[in-house]
Amino acid sequence: MKCLSISVLLFCFTNFLFSQDFTRQTFKDTRVINTHSVETVAKRKLDVRIGHRFGDLAGSGGGWQSFYGLENAADIMFGVEYGITDNITVGLSRTKGAGPLKKLINTSLKYRFFRQKKDESMPVTMTAFGLWSVSTMKQDTSNSEVLNNFPEFSHRFMYSVQLLIARKFSNVFSFQVIPSYTHRNLVPFNDTNNLFSLGFAMRIQLSKVFGIIADATFPFSDLHTTENGYYPPVGIGLEIDTGGHIFQINFTNARGIMETDYIPNTQSDWSKGQFRLGFTISRTFNL
Amino acid sequence: MKKVSISILLFPLVILFASLVADDQLDFVIEKSTPVWDVLEYLGEPLPNHQVNESVNDASAEKGKDLMLIGITKKPKRGKTKKQSKHFVCTSCHNIQKEDPDLRLSNPQSRLEYAAENGLPYLQGTTLFGAVNRTSFYNGDYEKKYGELVEPTRHDLRAAIQLCAVECSQGRKMKDWEVESVLMYLWTLELKLEDLNLVNDDYDLIQDAVSTFKGGKDEETINYIQSFYQNGSPAHFITPPENRDAGYGLIGSPENGKLIYDLSCMHCHEAKRYSFFELDNSAITFRYLKNNFTKYAHSSIYQVARYGTSPIPGKKAYMPQYTAEKMSDQQLEDLRAYIEKMAE
């Protein structure tokens, strides 16, 4: 009887997901700039992604000496995301890493469980996102003060879970709220393993091809404050949709690309010119 | 006495045999649902070379239907086949229902209206309904597109199926049992007499011909029946207007253009069903299309409708062009008029 009830509930839920007239393209891509969006990769499609964050455009590390940051790479990401269903996406990527733990292998799972409907009976789209990062840095056993001393293998692990809630207000404007929880198994002295944060993202679609995107994430922590040299990662960018190919050019003060990296580790300040040019190329293939 | 008994016993047998022979001769009563090929065969027309080959094992019409509609079916032993194409299924570009009100003509406007009345999409490919009744495939200008590849397909439906599988749908070559399955399914879509829009006099004429048929070949009736449908789908490639700003110089009907947008463009582009390029009914989309009419790029409806796009490595989900028989210049202007109206 219990099984039957669960089956009926699952059927109703699946039916709810697949049989309604949904709002589409709240965001054009699965990522805004730093944050994920509520979008998932369509079933049987493979999204190949390359992301890049250059060095500081200005400030002490930028300017002419680094050709405005273009000669440095804060973080680089190569990854794929695959749509198991239209609502479930799995991802695998490698990032250089911009925080104290580098050489990251990231696996992710994304599940869109509510979709905004055109008849307004569901006003928002909700997606759960989970990320597991493993640092593959070489272990430094000679110095117990550094994080990559890795006393235990599990110290290489970092996690982030997010609830993405977005609404497409019109064909021009979409907005998203992102409560997040990030956990690092090993952190520097005085830092905290657990970090809650709240993010925001938006898109203004200028034309069929061009859109302005922006996002910001605010960690809730007594340590992660501007007084202590931490700044909220904020990004703004231009999104170009050429049909099957999304190209994003953005500026952000975040050095890291993955949530486990940029949420706890952003120490660059926009007002000091410590922001950088970044881009993401996404190309979807039918599988 | 013995002879009488034998005669009495044989008499009913002779009567029974005679009645069976007589029944055989009167058996073929044509009805509206009678397949056209049954009548033609009865009247002496040789069967086409795309008759189902019963010696191919593991083929079935059900598997053929799966392959055509979803691209995957059961393997002969166990498991499922690899998807025939990652990009398309047959119904991406072809209907499987009757799509022309009069099968003698290939008139895009009457087809569009028929599609709207019957809830069908309006597509670049010819319907597969009645495909087995045709004797010629990849006709006309398709040679310009596929070159010598069309030569073996012109009078061979199996070869045409394979060419469609590999080139048109950018998929894998099908195995013999898969081709035969598709063929079996296509035979379930063959023309019936009722599809030919015959009047009562036509039925009477055909019935008379069948009833009085003495063997051999009744050319006259065969030709008469075949005059009600085309033995191949004509295809003429045409170009965009020389001046894309001025268009074809025809006044467009937005109402007709809406039918084309909804039944044709949206069939593939809505929610990226078969294309990576999404179309919807938003003003942003219509403005984009309007702003690109004059461009020499895929974003121009003139360019993409008349030339289509090409499959390229990494992006094989291309768009086939519309021949003159599938979209008239007037219809393209109607589509433009609708886009202009919606972009306001």
XYZ file of C-alpha atoms in Angstrom:
631
model
C 0.000 0.000 0.000
C 2.867 2.314 0.884
C 4.601 1.472 -2.382
C 1.395 2.129 -4.271
C 0.985 5.525 -2.609
C 4.574 6.459 -3.420
C 4.087 5.309 -6.999
C 0.917 7.378 -7.326
C 2.670 10.411 -5.826
C 5.657 9.954 -8.131
C 3.363 9.568 -11.115
C 1.478 12.737 -10.209
C 4.750 14.615 -9.665
C 6.247 13.400 -12.931
C 3.000 14.205 -14.672
C 3.139 17.653 -13.137
C 6.657 18.150 -14.468
C 6.055 16.928 -17.963
C 2.503 17.763 -18.885
C 2.252 21.477 -18.277
C 2.743 24.494 -20.440
C 5.936 25.810 -18.926
C 7.766 29.057 -19.201
C 10.975 28.457 -21.086
C 14.410 30.012 -20.985
C 14.258 31.843 -17.695
C 17.965 32.020 -18.365
C 19.612 31.070 -21.631
C 22.366 29.032 -20.053
C 22.840 26.712 -17.110
C 25.094 29.354 -15.551
C 24.644 33.057 -15.159
C 28.201 34.286 -14.512
C 29.466 32.784 -11.298
C 26.232 31.198 -10.142
C 24.284 28.386 -11.654
C 20.886 29.216 -13.127
C 17.708 27.154 -12.778
C 18.185 25.829 -16.307
C 19.116 22.218 -16.929
C 20.538 20.514 -19.991
C 17.875 18.896 -22.171
C 17.590 15.119 -22.235
C 20.276 13.309 -24.248
C 22.237 16.491 -24.851
C 25.805 17.081 -23.891
C 26.914 20.578 -23.037
C 30.649 21.042 -23.427
C 31.875 24.076 -21.510
C 35.072 26.001 -21.333
C 35.341 28.817 -18.808
C 38.158 31.217 -18.233
C 38.877 33.969 -15.707
C 41.838 36.202 -16.491
C 43.911 38.124 -13.951
C 43.048 41.449 -12.350
C 42.218 44.052 -14.958
C 43.545 46.908 -12.830
C 45.002 47.389 -9.369
C 48.397 46.192 -8.262
C 48.193 42.931 -10.207
C 46.678 44.393 -13.340
C 47.344 47.194 -15.756
C 49.911 47.218 -18.513
C 52.327 44.901 -16.703
C 49.912 41.991 -17.073
C 48.234 43.432 -20.195
C 45.207 44.195 -18.059
C 45.081 40.703 -16.667
C 44.990 38.951 -20.026
C 48.424 37.437 -19.452
C 47.259 35.748 -16.239
C 44.728 33.032 -15.641
C 42.891 33.164 -12.317
C 40.900 30.044 -13.106
C 40.209 27.796 -16.055
C 37.466 25.242 -16.384
C 36.916 22.406 -18.828
C 33.755 20.454 -18.294
C 30.737 18.638 -19.605
C 27.146 18.520 -18.451
C 24.711 15.878 -19.620
C 20.921 15.831 -19.509
C 19.762 12.482 -18.150
C 16.221 13.793 -18.382
C 14.980 17.256 -19.205
C 15.089 17.977 -15.478
C 18.150 16.109 -14.255
C 21.652 17.131 -15.248
C 24.947 15.629 -14.197
C 28.238 17.392 -14.665
C 31.936 16.692 -14.555
C 34.629 19.308 -14.814
C 38.185 20.112 -14.009
C 39.171 23.554 -12.746
C 42.532 25.027 -12.044
C 41.196 26.411 -8.785
C 41.758 29.885 -7.392
C 41.585 29.254 -3.652
C 44.070 27.523 -1.392
C 42.961 24.146 -2.770
C 43.620 23.787 -6.453
C 43.505 21.231 -9.275
C 39.837 20.538 -8.636
C 37.742 17.743 -10.080
C 34.107 18.720 -9.744
C 31.043 16.550 -10.059
C 27.581 18.030 -9.940
C 23.958 17.010 -9.882
C 21.145 19.353 -10.724
C 17.451 18.614 -10.406
C 14.718 20.960 -11.538
C 11.680 19.981 -9.531
C 9.267 22.843 -10.164
C 8.856 24.813 -13.348
C 7.203 28.162 -13.745
C 3.986 27.800 -15.681
C 2.507 30.190 -18.182
C -0.849 30.145 -16.431
C 0.876 31.356 -13.225
C -0.277 28.360 -11.192
C 3.438 27.899 -10.489
C 5.078 31.336 -10.339
C 8.705 30.237 -10.093
C 11.126 27.604 -11.258
C 12.996 25.753 -8.529
C 16.122 23.714 -8.992
C 18.335 21.948 -6.494
C 22.039 21.901 -7.199
C 24.771 19.891 -5.538
C 28.492 20.118 -6.163
C 31.294 17.937 -4.894
C 34.845 19.127 -5.477
C 37.978 17.125 -4.893
C 41.351 18.782 -4.828
C 43.923 16.718 -6.666
C 46.817 18.900 -5.515
C 50.031 17.155 -4.759
C 50.217 16.446 -1.036
C 52.773 18.544 0.822
C 53.770 16.452 3.831
C 56.679 18.730 4.699
C 54.518 21.598 5.938
C 51.594 20.936 8.259
C 50.563 24.603 8.056
C 49.376 24.425 4.469
C 46.004 23.057 3.469
C 47.427 20.638 0.962
C 49.140 18.833 3.769
C 45.947 16.739 3.637
C 46.249 14.710 6.853
C 43.321 12.663 5.601
C 42.166 11.980 2.092
C 38.714 13.399 2.896
C 40.367 16.757 3.552
C 40.498 17.156 -0.197
C 36.703 17.332 -0.374
C 34.457 20.399 -0.599
C 30.726 20.515 -1.084
C 28.120 23.062 -2.024
C 24.366 22.682 -2.150
C 22.044 25.316 -3.490
C 18.399 25.957 -4.002
C 17.859 28.039 -7.103
C 14.566 29.908 -7.248
C 13.907 31.973 -10.346
C 11.092 33.784 -12.028
C 10.864 34.966 -15.596
C 8.887 38.159 -15.228
C 8.750 38.782 -18.959
C 10.635 37.854 -22.086
C 13.009 40.629 -21.150
C 13.604 40.205 -17.425
C 14.373 37.216 -15.194
C 15.482 37.166 -11.578
C 16.880 34.434 -9.352
C 17.546 33.940 -5.643
C 20.081 31.357 -4.481
C 20.323 30.263 -0.856
C 23.440 28.131 -0.537
C 25.378 26.056 1.917
C 29.055 25.370 1.334
C 31.110 22.943 3.356
C 34.867 22.441 3.236
C 36.331 19.522 5.110
C 39.570 21.373 5.741
C 39.852 25.137 6.190
C 42.572 27.564 7.294
C 42.946 28.308 10.989
C 40.061 30.392 12.380
C 37.941 29.861 9.276
C 34.697 27.921 9.471
C 33.898 24.704 7.678
C 30.296 25.654 7.057
C 29.305 28.722 5.145
C 25.802 29.878 4.331
C 25.267 32.435 1.608
C 22.559 34.099 -0.401
C 22.978 34.831 -4.077
C 21.058 36.852 -6.632
C 21.112 36.709 -10.404
C 19.287 38.443 -13.203
C 19.057 38.623 -16.952
C 17.901 41.474 -19.149
C 17.338 40.260 -22.693
C 18.171 43.060 -25.104
C 17.424 41.161 -28.302
C 17.088 37.607 -29.539
C 20.867 37.303 -29.472
C 22.150 39.660 -26.781
C 21.397 39.760 -23.080
C 22.896 41.423 -20.030
C 23.479 39.099 -17.100
C 24.576 39.784 -13.550
C 24.916 37.926 -10.286
C 26.178 38.414 -6.751
C 26.653 36.115 -3.759
C 26.767 37.273 -0.142
C 28.279 34.858 2.406
C 26.908 34.984 5.963
C 29.991 34.801 8.120
C 31.751 36.886 10.745
C 35.005 36.017 9.072
C 34.071 36.530 5.440
C 33.663 40.290 5.696
C 35.237 43.181 3.846
C 37.112 44.084 7.040
C 38.823 40.733 6.846
C 39.548 41.100 3.153
C 36.698 39.034 1.780
C 34.317 40.518 -0.759
C 31.042 39.286 -2.192
C 31.637 37.823 -5.652
C 29.818 40.055 -8.113
C 29.700 39.594 -11.851
C 28.210 41.394 -14.819
C 28.354 40.264 -18.411
C 27.077 40.081 -21.943
C 25.485 36.879 -23.189
C 25.416 36.054 -26.880
C 23.173 33.281 -28.171
C 24.035 32.186 -31.690
C 21.789 29.112 -31.630
C 23.370 26.057 -30.065
C 26.250 28.172 -28.904
C 26.120 30.474 -25.888
C 29.016 32.836 -25.479
C 29.417 34.903 -22.330
C 31.843 37.747 -21.807
C 31.868 38.907 -18.243
C 33.625 40.905 -15.585
C 33.782 39.623 -12.036
C 35.882 40.043 -8.942
C 35.635 36.289 -8.245
C 38.814 34.448 -9.137
C 37.393 30.936 -8.861
C 34.773 29.450 -11.134
C 33.219 26.731 -8.993
C 30.912 27.423 -6.045
C 33.255 25.633 -3.655
C 35.919 28.054 -4.753
C 34.439 31.488 -5.336
C 31.938 31.564 -2.448
C 34.487 31.080 0.362
C 37.592 32.469 -1.328
C 36.791 35.758 -3.070
C 39.231 38.344 -1.782
C 39.283 40.685 -4.764
C 37.713 44.116 -4.537
C 35.947 45.728 -7.480
C 36.743 49.209 -6.150
C 40.489 48.444 -6.309
C 40.275 47.301 -9.905
C 40.570 43.689 -8.836
C 38.052 42.429 -11.308
C 38.768 40.428 -14.373
C 37.565 39.599 -17.805
C 36.070 36.154 -18.094
C 34.341 34.136 -20.755
C 32.449 30.932 -21.041
C 31.865 29.009 -24.222
C 29.083 26.478 -24.146
C 28.329 24.155 -27.028
C 25.536 21.629 -26.961
C 25.704 18.332 -28.826
C 22.971 15.774 -29.496
C 23.883 12.356 -28.132
C -26.292 -49.578 -58.791
C -22.680 -48.960 -57.842
C -22.293 -46.355 -60.642
C -25.391 -44.554 -59.468
C -24.078 -44.408 -55.924
C -20.763 -42.980 -57.084
C -22.542 -40.419 -59.233
C -24.695 -39.375 -56.316
C -21.597 -38.984 -54.161
C -19.638 -37.058 -56.817
C -22.446 -34.684 -57.708
C -22.260 -32.565 -54.531
C -18.478 -32.467 -54.817
C -18.675 -31.184 -58.383
C -21.229 -28.571 -57.307
C -19.013 -27.541 -54.405
C -15.935 -27.252 -56.631
C -17.827 -25.256 -59.243
C -19.174 -22.876 -56.626
C -15.693 -22.366 -55.201
C -14.324 -21.514 -58.632
C -17.245 -19.196 -59.291
C -16.788 -17.554 -55.870
C -13.143 -16.973 -56.659
C -14.037 -15.078 -59.756
C -16.575 -12.911 -57.968
C -14.520 -12.565 -54.827
C -12.843 -9.260 -55.605
C -15.418 -6.682 -54.723
C -13.780 -3.295 -54.398
C -14.562 -1.087 -51.464
C -13.415 2.347 -50.387
C -10.929 0.731 -48.036
C -9.436 -1.496 -50.721
C -5.700 -0.844 -51.123
C -4.874 0.664 -54.493
C -2.090 -1.848 -55.035
C -4.546 -4.758 -54.566
C -6.635 -3.488 -57.443
C -3.636 -2.762 -59.643
C -2.148 -6.177 -58.974
C -5.467 -7.852 -59.755
C -5.600 -5.999 -63.059
C -2.158 -7.241 -64.005
C 0.177 -4.465 -62.909
C 3.529 -5.948 -61.810
C 4.215 -5.406 -58.132
C 6.917 -2.844 -57.310
C 10.455 -3.808 -56.355
C 9.797 -2.573 -52.842
C 7.550 -5.470 -51.975
C 8.395 -6.723 -48.497
C 11.078 -9.370 -48.583
C 9.692 -12.063 -46.325
C 13.032 -13.855 -46.186
C 14.568 -11.074 -44.068
C 14.340 -12.284 -40.503
C 13.360 -10.204 -37.481
C 11.604 -7.458 -39.438
C 8.171 -6.220 -38.451
C 5.934 -3.256 -39.175
C 5.840 -2.494 -35.448
C 9.638 -2.153 -35.363
C 9.487 -0.042 -38.483
C 7.008 2.264 -36.799
C 9.304 2.566 -33.785
C 12.263 3.427 -35.995
C 10.320 6.030 -37.910
C 8.613 7.717 -34.992
C 11.144 7.443 -32.159
C 14.313 6.236 -33.882
C 14.828 3.244 -31.582
C 13.382 -0.255 -31.566
C 13.982 -3.686 -30.095
C 16.965 -5.590 -31.356
C 16.256 -9.049 -32.793
C 17.692 -10.827 -29.773
C 17.474 -8.492 -26.818
C 18.019 -4.891 -25.916
C 17.361 -1.795 -27.950
C 18.992 -0.526 -31.091
C 21.218 2.496 -31.134
C 19.239 5.603 -32.031
C 19.027 5.810 -35.793
C 19.771 9.515 -35.735
C 20.795 11.739 -32.845
C 19.157 14.676 -34.522
C 15.949 13.691 -36.261
C 13.217 11.116 -36.621
C 11.296 10.571 -39.851
C 8.418 12.703 -38.622
C 10.744 15.660 -38.096
C 10.426 16.313 -41.825
C 7.676 14.003 -43.084
C 4.067 13.527 -42.173
C 2.700 10.009 -42.098
C -0.817 11.082 -42.959
C -2.388 12.216 -46.182
C -1.351 15.852 -46.563
C -2.617 16.849 -50.001
C -6.364 17.085 -50.529
C -5.889 16.113 -54.170
C -3.107 13.595 -54.644
C -2.746 14.524 -58.316
C -1.398 17.937 -57.432
C 1.479 19.286 -55.416
C 0.026 22.621 -54.439
C 1.630 24.215 -51.373
C -1.290 26.445 -50.493
C -3.917 23.717 -50.631
C -1.547 21.520 -48.607
C -1.131 24.237 -45.992
C -4.874 24.660 -45.649
C -5.366 20.897 -45.506
C -2.670 20.653 -42.812
C -4.341 23.384 -40.763
C -7.741 21.699 -41.055
C -6.379 18.317 -40.058
C -3.951 19.341 -37.325
C -0.846 18.391 -39.297
C 2.501 20.137 -39.438
C 3.521 21.698 -42.751
C 6.892 20.224 -43.629
C 9.729 20.232 -46.145
C 9.569 16.492 -46.806
C 6.796 14.711 -48.687
C 4.419 12.672 -46.615
C 5.319 9.015 -46.219
C 1.652 8.200 -46.563
C 1.412 6.484 -49.916
C 5.180 6.247 -50.315
C 4.874 2.624 -51.458
C 2.531 3.759 -54.213
C 5.267 5.913 -55.712
C 7.784 4.592 -58.146
C 10.205 7.489 -58.145
C 12.114 9.063 -55.249
C 14.540 11.951 -54.647
C 13.151 13.548 -57.749
C 13.986 16.687 -59.638
C 16.570 18.954 -58.115
C 17.555 16.679 -55.242
C 20.333 15.609 -57.569
C 21.778 19.103 -57.095
C 21.908 18.515 -53.369
C 23.011 14.910 -53.114
C 24.735 14.442 -56.471
C 25.202 10.908 -57.668
C 23.898 9.544 -54.373
C 20.351 9.997 -55.650
C 20.894 7.880 -58.760
C 20.433 4.468 -57.100
C 17.475 5.768 -55.095
C 15.421 7.100 -57.994
C 13.556 3.831 -58.484
C 14.474 1.941 -55.344
C 12.594 2.706 -52.155
C 15.014 0.700 -50.007
C 17.934 2.765 -51.293
C 15.892 5.927 -50.751
C 15.270 4.901 -47.128
C 18.993 4.394 -46.589
C 19.893 7.709 -48.195
C 17.367 9.435 -45.970
C 18.754 7.640 -42.915
C 22.354 8.568 -43.574
C 22.242 11.926 -45.360
C 18.899 13.560 -44.608
C 18.726 12.557 -40.953
C 22.524 12.510 -40.502
C 22.219 9.179 -38.782
C 23.613 5.678 -39.054
C 23.076 3.280 -41.915
C 20.244 0.920 -41.138
C 20.577 -2.834 -41.082
C 18.667 -4.973 -43.566
C 16.039 -5.993 -41.038
C 15.556 -2.349 -40.058
C 15.060 -1.226 -43.659
C 12.655 -4.081 -44.194
C 10.802 -3.110 -41.000
C 10.484 0.466 -42.203
C 9.230 -0.848 -45.514
C 6.679 -3.028 -43.734
C 5.431 -0.004 -41.828
C 5.292 2.050 -45.010
C 3.082 -0.638 -46.525
C 0.611 -0.009 -43.703
C 0.461 3.564 -45.002
C -0.334 2.631 -48.601
C -3.065 4.412 -50.493
C -6.618 3.133 -50.352
C -9.181 3.835 -53.036
C -10.913 6.294 -50.713
C -7.769 8.451 -50.667
C -8.092 9.089 -54.383
C -11.277 11.197 -54.133
C -13.110 8.858 -56.526
C -16.752 9.484 -57.325
C -19.339 6.709 -57.595
C -18.913 6.436 -61.356
C -15.208 5.813 -60.830
C -15.932 3.020 -58.366
C -18.425 1.499 -60.822
C -15.943 1.695 -63.649
C -13.213 0.033 -61.617
C -15.592 -2.628 -60.304
C -16.725 -3.392 -63.836
C -13.124 -3.694 -64.956
C -12.345 -6.029 -62.086
C -15.474 -8.133 -62.572
C -14.902 -8.590 -66.285
C -11.164 -8.998 -66.050
C -10.074 -12.068 -67.992
C -6.389 -12.070 -67.212
C -3.403 -10.385 -68.786
C -3.137 -6.656 -68.090
C -5.869 -4.032 -68.133
C -3.686 -1.055 -69.046
C -6.571 1.328 -69.476
C -8.011 0.857 -65.984
C -4.563 0.748 -64.403
C -3.650 4.051 -66.027
C -6.986 5.502 -65.008
C -6.472 4.590 -61.340
C -2.880 5.835 -61.394
C -4.019 9.162 -62.838
C -5.497 9.972 -59.409
C -2.118 10.250 -57.693
C 1.449 11.174 -58.505
C 4.020 8.431 -58.892
C 6.678 10.710 -57.422
C 6.954 13.946 -55.551
C 8.288 16.760 -57.740
C 11.064 18.939 -56.335
C 12.307 22.214 -57.723
C 14.882 24.251 -55.857
C 14.358 27.974 -56.143
C 16.304 30.967 -54.948
C 15.601 33.818 -52.552
C 14.456 37.101 -54.092
C 17.223 39.101 -55.739
C 16.365 42.091 -53.626
C 15.642 40.778 -50.158
C 14.438 44.121 -48.941
C 11.746 44.219 -51.609
C 11.147 40.489 -51.351
C 9.321 38.702 -54.156
C 7.194 41.768 -54.826
C 4.020 40.091 -53.599
C 1.578 41.325 -50.972
C 1.671 38.968 -48.012
C -1.214 37.735 -45.926
C -0.365 37.733 -42.196
C -3.156 35.221 -41.533
C -1.633 32.744 -43.952
C 1.818 33.594 -42.595
C 0.688 32.660 -39.102
C -0.271 29.200 -40.355
C 3.214 28.770 -41.803
C 4.912 30.037 -38.660
C 2.850 27.784 -36.384
C 2.741 24.647 -38.522
C 6.135 24.840 -40.095
C 8.696 26.991 -38.250
C 7.510 26.051 -34.776
C 7.384 22.352 -35.618
C 11.172 22.214 -35.368
C 12.137 25.356 -33.495
C 9.607 25.479 -30.649
C 11.407 24.552 -27.443
C 14.372 23.505 -29.638
C 12.496 20.365 -30.671
C 14.820 19.517 -33.553
C 16.907 22.646 -33.784
C 19.364 24.449 -31.554
C 17.770 27.727 -32.577
C 14.659 28.444 -30.553
C 11.639 30.300 -31.860
C 8.637 31.394 -29.854
C 5.873 33.939 -30.038
C 7.674 36.734 -28.225
C 8.144 40.197 -29.714
C 11.913 39.807 -29.299
C 11.907 36.800 -31.597
C 9.752 38.445 -34.251
C 11.885 41.583 -34.163
C 14.997 39.477 -34.624
C 13.508 37.713 -37.646
C 12.312 40.997 -39.085
C 15.702 42.648 -38.674
C 17.353 39.796 -40.536
C 15.151 39.527 -43.646
C 17.736 41.221 -45.836
C 20.826 39.460 -44.543
C 22.759 36.852 -46.457
C 22.807 34.555 -43.459
C 20.817 31.736 -41.871
C 18.976 34.299 -39.816
C 17.160 35.498 -42.959
C 13.920 33.618 -43.634
C 14.555 33.977 -47.368
C 18.009 32.479 -47.085
C 17.098 29.640 -44.779
C 13.837 28.698 -46.479
C 15.365 28.567 -49.963
C 18.836 27.233 -49.189
C 18.365 25.599 -45.800
C 21.488 25.049 -43.751
C 24.202 22.450 -44.093
C 25.194 19.811 -41.580
C 28.663 20.607 -40.329
C 30.886 18.633 -37.966
C 29.635 19.185 -34.450
C 26.349 20.654 -35.616
C 24.647 18.152 -37.813
C 21.097 19.150 -36.987
C 20.745 21.122 -40.196
C 17.636 22.560 -41.811
C 16.440 21.237 -45.165
C 15.265 23.845 -47.648
C 11.738 24.303 -48.940
C 11.319 23.468 -52.602
C 8.874 25.402 -54.775
C 6.383 22.580 -54.205
C 6.687 22.856 -50.417
C 6.577 26.615 -49.994
C 5.616 29.112 -52.644
C 7.085 32.588 -53.007
C 3.687 33.928 -52.006
C 3.757 31.871 -48.797
C 7.193 33.173 -47.940
C 5.863 36.702 -48.324
C 2.898 35.715 -46.148
C 5.353 34.549 -43.492
C 7.220 37.829 -43.770
C 3.968 39.789 -43.412
C 3.106 37.851 -40.245
C 6.560 38.405 -38.747
C 6.388 42.122 -39.534
C 2.966 42.360 -37.944
C 4.055 40.537 -34.787
C 7.255 42.572 -34.508
C 5.352 45.855 -34.319
